[in-house]
Amino acid sequence: MSDSDKPHKPSLKTLQTRPMQRNMTMTRMGVGAGMRAAGHGLGNLFRSADQREQANKAFVIREVQHFVDQLGQLKGSVMKAGQMLSLYGQYFMPPEAVEILQSLQDDTVHVDWSVVEPVVRSTLGEARLSKLHIDPQPIAAASLGQAHVAQLDGDARTLCIKIRYPGVDGAIDSDMRTIGRLLSLGQFIPEHLSPQALLDEIREMLHREVDYAHEARMTRIFRQRLADDPRFIVPELIDDYCTDALILMSFEHGESLKSQAVRTLSQTQRNALGRAFFELFCSEFFDWHLVQTDPHYGNYRIRLEDAQAPRIVLLDFGATRAFPPEFVRAYARILRGGIERDPQAVIDGACGIGLMEARFPEPVKMDFYRMICQIMEPFCADHDDVRPEMFLADGAYRWAQGDVFVEAGKLLSRAAASVHFKMPPREIIFLHRRLAGVYMLLGHLGCELDMRPQLNAALARVLEA
């Protein structure tokens, strides 16, 4: 879809952001979950081991569906937390349950202008607001805020203002405590895994995403670092109108990645876009140690202009997070080990980031090694253990046919049953979120690319510096 007018959706006239209101809603969810869990546990007393395994899987799937149905009615951190749980859920939930969690999308119903207008007025004050003219109909809505087209006196450009929903920042801590109770009652998480680290990470991420001052800082950094790369466009901020609750920036038009105009680009053009996406990821992680970890398709637009090659518009830097240099170096060892089929390098790197321990049994280590080899398939055309049909004669990978993260997920699901399984470090979760997003983007674009030189060069910059 291009940036032309979108059909209007019904708007919410009120937001349920007060902790007491939200807690009452989720308390009702919790009571129901507890009763269903008790009934399920009673039923298991009369089931065989195989029957219990199947019944437990079916129970989790039903509970996750109920969880999603309820969260879908609430804005703010609970919906966003549900989305984030899908990232972690792949490590311990049935694939069917993860798919249900992933249905909590950000393209949600918007709230009425009367709800967000007070945020703009109180944040900017009358003097600044008198110069700003905002279209009350939003152009995009998400779980934590929405965006509107705007005009500023003395500025001929079309602008975009992103506004945080009132009260969502203050509801995060209460929401996460309630979700923790629901997860325990719903028995979503295996007993040997503590959900607290998971919930702490989601809480931290949510506070970061509702801090628009943080997002503005990240936007400036990316705009500065990509200023000399003509393949990318980053919005320009209007600094006098950026606060912790709203951001005013240039409106950057472009086509959706899913639009017909992008799908019908030539193979050469789509390959060039895919190369740009991959090289951007390498720059972010290996060079800058600063990664925009949300690969949602809505965060990208493709600028199509007759006189220039297609360009990528980058939007929404709220999920940007820093990675410690020692983590980047250890992860680079893992990737190089996977490319070179060096199990010890992979295991050493995994121990270096706290994902494994040297005392783990050899089969556990080798399961992890095989998972990394699976993820590295696109960069291993010369190895005998990869699928030859995935590569063209020149070594280019057929990204549209790639399913390496799906296959790796199957290995993870089996590994999660082990008593040696550890919840991956928070950095891994969000890094793999973005890396999987890059793979999916290249697949969506139907790229046929050999990206080994780019990845090997990035690894060398880290490991041979």
Coordinates of C-alpha atoms in Angstrom, one line a residue:
M1 CA 0.0 0.0 0.0
S2 CA 1.3 3.4 -0.8
D3 CA 0.9 6.5 1.3
S4 CA -2.3 7.4 -0.4
D5 CA -5.5 7.7 1.7
K6 CA -6.3 4.6 3.7
P7 CA -9.9 3.6 4.6
H8 CA -11.0 5.0 8.0
K9 CA -11.4 2.6 10.9
P10 CA -13.7 3.2 13.8
S11 CA -11.9 5.0 16.6
L12 CA -11.7 4.4 20.3
K13 CA -13.3 7.2 22.3
T14 CA -11.6 6.3 25.6
L15 CA -8.5 4.5 26.7
Q16 CA -8.4 2.1 29.7
T17 CA -5.0 3.1 31.1
R18 CA -5.6 3.4 34.8
P19 CA -4.0 0.6 36.7
M20 CA -7.2 -0.2 38.7
Q21 CA -9.3 -0.5 35.5
R22 CA -6.7 -2.6 33.7
N23 CA -6.1 -4.8 36.7
M24 CA -9.8 -5.6 37.1
T25 CA -9.9 -6.7 33.4
M26 CA -6.9 -8.9 33.8
T27 CA -7.9 -10.2 37.2
R28 CA -11.0 -11.6 35.5
M29 CA -8.7 -13.2 33.0
G30 CA -6.5 -14.6 35.8
V31 CA -9.5 -16.2 37.7
G32 CA -10.6 -17.9 34.6
A33 CA -7.1 -19.1 33.8
G34 CA -6.7 -20.5 37.3
M35 CA -9.9 -22.4 37.2
R36 CA -9.1 -23.9 33.8
A37 CA -5.6 -24.9 35.0
A38 CA -7.1 -26.6 38.0
G39 CA -9.5 -28.6 35.9
H40 CA -6.7 -29.5 33.5
G41 CA -4.4 -30.7 36.3
L42 CA -7.2 -32.8 37.7
G43 CA -7.8 -34.4 34.3
N44 CA -4.1 -35.2 34.0
L45 CA -4.4 -37.5 37.0
F46 CA -6.3 -40.0 34.8
R47 CA -4.1 -39.7 31.7
S48 CA -1.1 -41.8 30.6
A49 CA 2.2 -40.0 30.0
D50 CA 1.6 -39.8 26.3
Q51 CA -1.9 -38.5 26.8
R52 CA -0.7 -35.9 29.3
E53 CA 1.9 -34.6 26.8
Q54 CA -0.8 -34.1 24.2
A55 CA -3.3 -32.7 26.6
N56 CA -0.7 -30.2 28.0
K57 CA 0.1 -29.0 24.4
A58 CA -3.6 -28.6 23.6
F59 CA -4.1 -26.8 26.9
V60 CA -1.3 -24.3 26.3
I61 CA -2.7 -23.6 22.8
R62 CA -6.2 -22.9 24.1
E63 CA -4.9 -20.7 26.9
V64 CA -2.7 -18.6 24.6
Q65 CA -5.7 -18.1 22.3
H66 CA -7.8 -16.9 25.2
F67 CA -4.9 -14.7 26.4
V68 CA -4.6 -13.1 22.9
D69 CA -8.4 -12.6 22.6
Q70 CA -8.4 -10.7 25.8
L71 CA -5.2 -8.7 25.2
G72 CA -6.5 -7.6 21.8
Q73 CA -9.1 -5.5 23.5
L74 CA -6.5 -3.4 25.4
K75 CA -4.1 -0.8 24.1
G76 CA -0.7 0.0 25.6
S77 CA 1.9 -2.3 27.2
V78 CA -0.2 -5.4 27.6
M79 CA -0.7 -5.7 23.8
K80 CA 2.9 -4.9 23.1
A81 CA 4.0 -7.4 25.8
G82 CA 1.9 -10.0 24.2
Q83 CA 3.7 -9.4 20.9
M84 CA 7.1 -9.6 22.6
L85 CA 6.1 -12.9 24.3
S86 CA 5.9 -14.4 20.9
L87 CA 9.7 -13.9 20.5
Y88 CA 10.4 -15.7 23.7
G89 CA 7.6 -18.3 23.2
Q90 CA 9.5 -20.0 20.4
Y91 CA 11.9 -21.3 23.0
F92 CA 9.3 -23.2 25.1
M93 CA 5.8 -23.0 23.5
P94 CA 4.3 -25.2 20.8
P95 CA 4.6 -23.6 17.4
E96 CA 0.8 -23.3 17.2
A97 CA 0.8 -21.2 20.4
V98 CA 3.6 -18.9 19.1
E99 CA 1.6 -18.4 15.9
I100 CA -1.4 -17.3 17.9
L101 CA 0.7 -14.8 19.9
Q102 CA 2.1 -13.4 16.7
S103 CA -1.4 -12.5 15.6
L104 CA -1.3 -9.5 18.1
Q105 CA -0.2 -7.0 15.4
D106 CA 0.5 -3.3 15.8
D107 CA -1.8 -2.3 13.0
T108 CA -4.7 -1.7 15.5
V109 CA -7.7 0.5 15.7
H110 CA -6.7 4.1 16.4
V111 CA -8.0 6.3 19.2
D112 CA -10.1 9.4 18.7
W113 CA -8.4 12.8 18.3
S114 CA -10.1 13.9 21.5
V115 CA -8.1 11.4 23.4
V116 CA -4.6 12.3 22.2
E117 CA -5.2 16.1 21.7
P118 CA -4.7 16.8 25.4
V119 CA -1.2 15.2 25.2
V120 CA -0.2 17.5 22.4
R121 CA -1.7 20.6 24.1
S122 CA -0.1 19.9 27.5
T123 CA 3.2 18.9 26.1
L124 CA 3.8 21.7 23.6
G125 CA 1.9 24.6 25.2
E126 CA -0.3 27.1 23.4
A127 CA 2.5 29.2 21.8
R128 CA 4.0 26.3 19.9
L129 CA 0.7 24.6 19.3
S130 CA -0.7 27.7 17.6
K131 CA 1.9 27.3 14.8
L132 CA 1.2 23.6 14.3
H133 CA -1.7 22.3 12.3
I134 CA -2.5 18.6 12.8
D135 CA -4.9 16.4 10.7
P136 CA -7.1 14.7 13.4
Q137 CA -7.3 11.6 11.3
P138 CA -4.2 9.4 12.0
I139 CA -2.2 7.8 9.2
A140 CA -1.0 4.9 11.4
A141 CA -1.9 3.4 14.8
A142 CA 0.0 1.0 17.1
S143 CA -0.3 -0.3 20.6
L144 CA 1.6 2.6 22.3
G145 CA 0.9 5.6 20.1
Q146 CA -0.3 6.8 16.7
A147 CA 0.9 9.2 13.9
H148 CA -0.8 12.2 12.2
V149 CA 0.1 14.4 9.2
A150 CA 0.9 18.0 10.3
Q151 CA 2.0 21.3 8.9
L152 CA 4.1 24.0 10.6
D153 CA 3.9 27.7 9.9
G154 CA 6.9 28.8 7.9
D155 CA 7.8 25.2 6.8
A156 CA 6.6 24.2 3.4
R157 CA 7.1 20.5 4.0
T158 CA 4.5 17.9 5.0
L159 CA 5.4 16.7 8.5
C160 CA 4.5 13.8 10.6
I161 CA 3.7 13.9 14.4
K162 CA 3.9 10.7 16.5
I163 CA 2.0 10.9 19.7
R164 CA 2.2 8.6 22.7
Y165 CA -1.1 7.5 24.1
P166 CA -1.9 9.1 27.4
G167 CA -1.2 7.0 30.4
V168 CA 0.6 4.1 28.7
D169 CA 3.9 4.9 30.2
G170 CA 2.5 4.9 33.7
A171 CA 0.7 1.5 33.2
I172 CA 3.8 -0.5 32.2
D173 CA 5.0 -1.8 35.6
S174 CA 1.5 -2.7 36.8
D175 CA 0.7 -4.4 33.5
M176 CA 3.8 -6.5 33.7
R177 CA 3.1 -7.6 37.3
T178 CA -0.3 -8.7 36.2
I179 CA 0.9 -10.5 33.1
G180 CA 3.4 -12.3 35.3
R181 CA 0.6 -13.7 37.4
L182 CA -1.4 -14.6 34.3
L183 CA 1.6 -16.5 32.8
S184 CA 1.9 -18.5 36.0
L185 CA -1.8 -19.3 36.2
G186 CA -2.0 -20.2 32.6
Q187 CA 1.0 -22.5 32.8
F188 CA 2.5 -21.1 29.6
I189 CA 6.1 -21.4 30.9
P190 CA 7.8 -24.7 31.9
E191 CA 8.4 -25.0 35.6
H192 CA 12.2 -25.2 35.2
L193 CA 12.3 -21.7 33.5
S194 CA 11.8 -18.6 35.5
P195 CA 9.7 -16.0 33.7
Q196 CA 11.1 -13.1 35.8
A197 CA 14.1 -12.4 33.6
L198 CA 11.8 -12.5 30.5
L199 CA 9.4 -10.1 32.1
D200 CA 12.1 -7.7 33.3
E201 CA 13.5 -7.5 29.7
I202 CA 10.0 -6.8 28.2
R203 CA 9.4 -4.2 30.9
E204 CA 12.8 -2.5 30.1
M205 CA 12.0 -2.6 26.4
L206 CA 8.6 -1.1 26.9
H207 CA 9.9 1.8 28.9
R208 CA 12.4 2.4 26.2
E209 CA 9.8 2.4 23.4
V210 CA 7.5 4.9 25.2
D211 CA 10.4 7.2 25.8
Y212 CA 10.2 9.4 22.7
A213 CA 13.2 11.4 23.8
H214 CA 15.2 8.1 23.4
E215 CA 13.7 7.5 20.0
A216 CA 14.6 11.0 18.9
R217 CA 18.2 10.5 20.0
M218 CA 18.4 7.2 18.0
T219 CA 16.8 8.9 14.9
R220 CA 19.4 11.6 15.0
I221 CA 22.2 9.0 15.3
F222 CA 21.0 6.9 12.3
R223 CA 20.3 10.0 10.2
Q224 CA 23.9 11.2 10.9
R225 CA 25.5 7.8 10.2
L226 CA 23.6 7.2 7.0
A227 CA 23.8 10.8 5.7
D228 CA 26.4 9.8 3.0
D229 CA 24.6 6.6 1.9
P230 CA 22.2 7.5 -0.9
R231 CA 20.4 4.1 -0.4
F232 CA 18.7 5.2 2.8
I233 CA 16.4 8.0 4.0
V234 CA 15.9 8.9 7.7
P235 CA 13.3 11.5 8.7
E236 CA 14.6 14.9 9.9
L237 CA 13.4 15.9 13.3
I238 CA 11.9 19.3 14.2
D239 CA 13.8 19.6 17.5
D240 CA 11.7 22.3 19.0
Y241 CA 8.7 20.0 18.8
C242 CA 10.2 16.8 20.1
T243 CA 9.5 15.7 23.7
D244 CA 9.3 12.5 25.7
A245 CA 5.7 12.2 24.6
L246 CA 5.7 13.2 21.0
I247 CA 8.0 13.6 18.0
L248 CA 7.6 15.9 15.0
M249 CA 9.6 15.0 11.9
S250 CA 9.6 15.2 8.1
F251 CA 7.0 13.1 6.4
E252 CA 8.8 10.6 4.2
H253 CA 6.6 9.1 1.5
G254 CA 7.2 5.7 0.0
E255 CA 5.6 2.4 -1.0
S256 CA 4.9 -0.4 1.4
L257 CA 7.2 -3.5 1.1
K258 CA 4.0 -5.4 0.3
S259 CA 2.8 -3.1 -2.5
Q260 CA 2.5 -4.2 -6.0
A261 CA 4.9 -1.5 -7.1
V262 CA 7.7 -3.1 -5.0
R263 CA 6.8 -6.7 -5.9
T264 CA 7.1 -5.9 -9.6
L265 CA 10.6 -4.3 -9.4
S266 CA 13.2 -6.0 -11.5
Q267 CA 15.4 -8.7 -10.0
T268 CA 18.3 -6.4 -10.1
Q269 CA 16.5 -3.7 -8.2
R270 CA 15.2 -6.1 -5.6
N271 CA 18.6 -7.6 -5.2
A272 CA 20.0 -4.1 -4.6
L273 CA 17.4 -3.4 -1.9
G274 CA 18.2 -6.8 -0.3
R275 CA 21.9 -6.0 -0.3
A276 CA 21.2 -2.7 1.3
F277 CA 19.1 -4.2 4.1
F278 CA 21.7 -6.8 4.9
E279 CA 24.6 -4.4 4.8
L280 CA 22.7 -2.0 7.1
F281 CA 22.3 -4.8 9.6
C282 CA 26.1 -5.6 9.4
S283 CA 26.9 -1.9 10.0
E284 CA 24.5 -1.6 13.0
F285 CA 25.6 -4.7 14.8
F286 CA 29.3 -5.3 13.9
D287 CA 30.4 -1.6 13.6
W288 CA 28.0 0.6 15.5
H289 CA 26.9 -2.0 18.2
L290 CA 23.6 -0.3 18.0
V291 CA 20.7 -2.2 16.4
Q292 CA 17.1 -1.2 15.6
T293 CA 15.6 -4.5 16.8
D294 CA 12.1 -4.2 15.4
P295 CA 11.9 -5.5 11.8
H296 CA 8.2 -4.9 11.4
Y297 CA 7.5 -4.3 7.7
G298 CA 5.7 -1.0 8.7
N299 CA 9.0 0.4 9.8
Y300 CA 10.2 0.6 6.2
R301 CA 9.1 2.3 3.0
I302 CA 10.5 2.1 -0.5
R303 CA 11.0 5.4 -2.3
L304 CA 10.5 4.9 -6.0
E305 CA 11.7 7.8 -8.3
D306 CA 12.2 7.6 -12.0
A307 CA 15.6 9.3 -11.9
Q308 CA 17.1 7.2 -9.0
A309 CA 17.4 3.6 -7.9
P310 CA 14.8 2.6 -5.3
R311 CA 15.7 3.9 -1.8
I312 CA 14.8 2.7 1.7
V313 CA 13.0 4.9 4.1
L314 CA 13.8 3.9 7.7
L315 CA 11.1 4.7 10.3
D316 CA 10.7 4.2 14.1
F317 CA 13.9 3.8 16.1
G318 CA 12.2 3.3 19.5
A319 CA 13.3 -0.3 19.7
T320 CA 17.0 0.5 19.1
R321 CA 19.3 -1.0 21.7
A322 CA 23.1 -1.1 22.3
F323 CA 25.1 -4.3 22.3
P324 CA 28.3 -4.6 24.5
P325 CA 31.5 -5.0 22.4
E326 CA 32.3 -8.3 24.1
F327 CA 28.9 -9.7 23.1
V328 CA 29.4 -8.6 19.5
R329 CA 32.8 -10.3 19.5
A330 CA 31.5 -13.5 21.0
Y331 CA 28.6 -13.7 18.6
A332 CA 31.0 -13.0 15.7
R333 CA 32.9 -16.1 16.8
I334 CA 29.7 -18.1 16.8
L335 CA 28.8 -17.0 13.2
R336 CA 32.3 -17.6 11.9
G337 CA 32.3 -21.0 13.5
G338 CA 29.1 -21.9 11.8
I339 CA 30.4 -20.7 8.4
E340 CA 33.6 -22.6 8.8
R341 CA 31.9 -25.7 10.4
D342 CA 34.0 -25.3 13.5
P343 CA 32.0 -26.7 16.5
Q344 CA 34.5 -25.6 19.1
A345 CA 34.4 -22.0 17.9
V346 CA 30.6 -22.0 18.1
I347 CA 30.6 -23.5 21.6
D348 CA 33.3 -21.1 22.8
G349 CA 31.3 -18.1 21.5
A350 CA 28.1 -19.5 23.1
C351 CA 29.8 -19.8 26.5
G352 CA 31.2 -16.3 26.0
I353 CA 27.7 -14.8 26.0
G354 CA 26.3 -17.0 28.7
L355 CA 24.1 -19.2 26.5
M356 CA 26.0 -22.4 27.4
E357 CA 28.4 -23.7 29.9
A358 CA 31.5 -25.8 29.3
R359 CA 30.1 -28.5 31.5
F360 CA 27.1 -29.1 29.3
P361 CA 26.8 -32.6 27.8
E362 CA 28.2 -33.0 24.3
P363 CA 24.8 -33.7 22.7
V364 CA 23.5 -30.4 24.0
K365 CA 26.4 -28.6 22.6
M366 CA 26.1 -30.3 19.2
D367 CA 22.4 -29.5 19.0
F368 CA 23.3 -25.8 19.4
Y369 CA 26.1 -26.1 16.8
R370 CA 23.7 -27.7 14.3
M371 CA 21.2 -24.9 14.9
I372 CA 23.9 -22.3 14.1
C373 CA 24.9 -24.2 10.9
Q374 CA 21.2 -24.1 9.9
I375 CA 21.0 -20.3 10.3
M376 CA 24.3 -19.9 8.4
E377 CA 23.1 -21.9 5.4
P378 CA 22.9 -18.9 3.1
F379 CA 26.7 -18.3 3.6
C380 CA 27.9 -21.8 3.1
A381 CA 27.4 -22.7 -0.6
D382 CA 30.7 -24.6 -0.6
H383 CA 29.8 -27.0 2.1
D384 CA 28.5 -30.5 1.4
D385 CA 25.9 -30.4 4.2
V386 CA 23.7 -27.6 2.7
R387 CA 20.9 -28.0 0.3
P388 CA 22.4 -27.5 -3.2
E389 CA 19.0 -26.6 -4.7
M390 CA 19.1 -23.4 -2.5
F391 CA 22.0 -21.9 -4.5
L392 CA 22.4 -20.7 -8.1
A393 CA 25.5 -21.6 -10.0
D394 CA 27.3 -18.4 -9.0
G395 CA 26.7 -19.1 -5.3
A396 CA 23.7 -16.7 -4.9
Y397 CA 21.2 -17.9 -2.3
R398 CA 17.5 -18.3 -3.3
W399 CA 16.3 -16.2 -0.3
A400 CA 12.6 -16.6 -1.2
Q401 CA 12.9 -20.4 -0.6
G402 CA 14.8 -20.1 2.6
D403 CA 13.3 -21.4 5.8
V404 CA 16.4 -21.6 8.0
F405 CA 14.8 -19.8 11.0
V406 CA 11.8 -22.2 10.8
E407 CA 14.1 -25.2 10.9
A408 CA 16.3 -23.6 13.6
G409 CA 13.1 -23.1 15.6
K410 CA 12.3 -26.8 15.5
L411 CA 15.8 -27.6 16.9
L412 CA 15.1 -25.0 19.6
S413 CA 11.8 -26.5 20.6
R414 CA 13.5 -29.9 21.1
A415 CA 16.3 -28.3 23.0
A416 CA 13.9 -26.5 25.4
A417 CA 12.9 -29.9 26.9
S418 CA 16.4 -30.4 28.2
V419 CA 17.2 -29.7 31.8
H420 CA 20.3 -27.9 30.6
F421 CA 18.3 -25.5 28.5
K422 CA 18.8 -21.9 29.6
M423 CA 16.6 -18.9 28.5
P424 CA 18.8 -17.2 26.0
P425 CA 20.4 -13.9 27.0
R426 CA 18.2 -10.8 26.3
E427 CA 20.7 -9.7 23.6
I428 CA 20.3 -12.9 21.7
I429 CA 16.5 -12.6 21.6
F430 CA 16.4 -9.2 20.1
L431 CA 19.3 -9.7 17.8
H432 CA 17.7 -12.8 16.4
R433 CA 14.5 -10.9 16.0
R434 CA 16.2 -8.5 13.7
L435 CA 18.3 -11.1 11.9
A436 CA 15.3 -13.2 11.2
G437 CA 13.6 -10.0 10.0
V438 CA 16.5 -9.4 7.5
Y439 CA 16.2 -13.0 6.2
M440 CA 12.4 -12.6 5.8
L441 CA 12.8 -9.2 4.0
L442 CA 15.3 -10.7 1.5
G443 CA 12.9 -13.6 1.1
H444 CA 9.9 -11.3 0.6
L445 CA 11.8 -9.4 -2.1
G446 CA 12.7 -12.7 -3.8
C447 CA 16.4 -11.8 -3.7
E448 CA 19.0 -14.0 -5.3
L449 CA 22.2 -12.9 -3.6
D450 CA 25.6 -14.2 -2.4
M451 CA 26.2 -12.2 0.8
R452 CA 29.2 -14.1 1.9
P453 CA 31.7 -11.4 1.1
Q454 CA 29.8 -8.8 3.1
L455 CA 29.4 -11.0 6.2
N456 CA 33.0 -12.3 6.1
A457 CA 34.2 -8.7 5.8
A458 CA 32.1 -7.7 8.8
L459 CA 33.3 -10.6 10.9
A460 CA 36.9 -9.8 10.0
R461 CA 36.5 -6.2 11.2
V462 CA 35.4 -7.5 14.6
L463 CA 37.6 -10.6 15.1
E464 CA 40.8 -9.4 13.4
A465 CA 40.9 -5.8 14.6

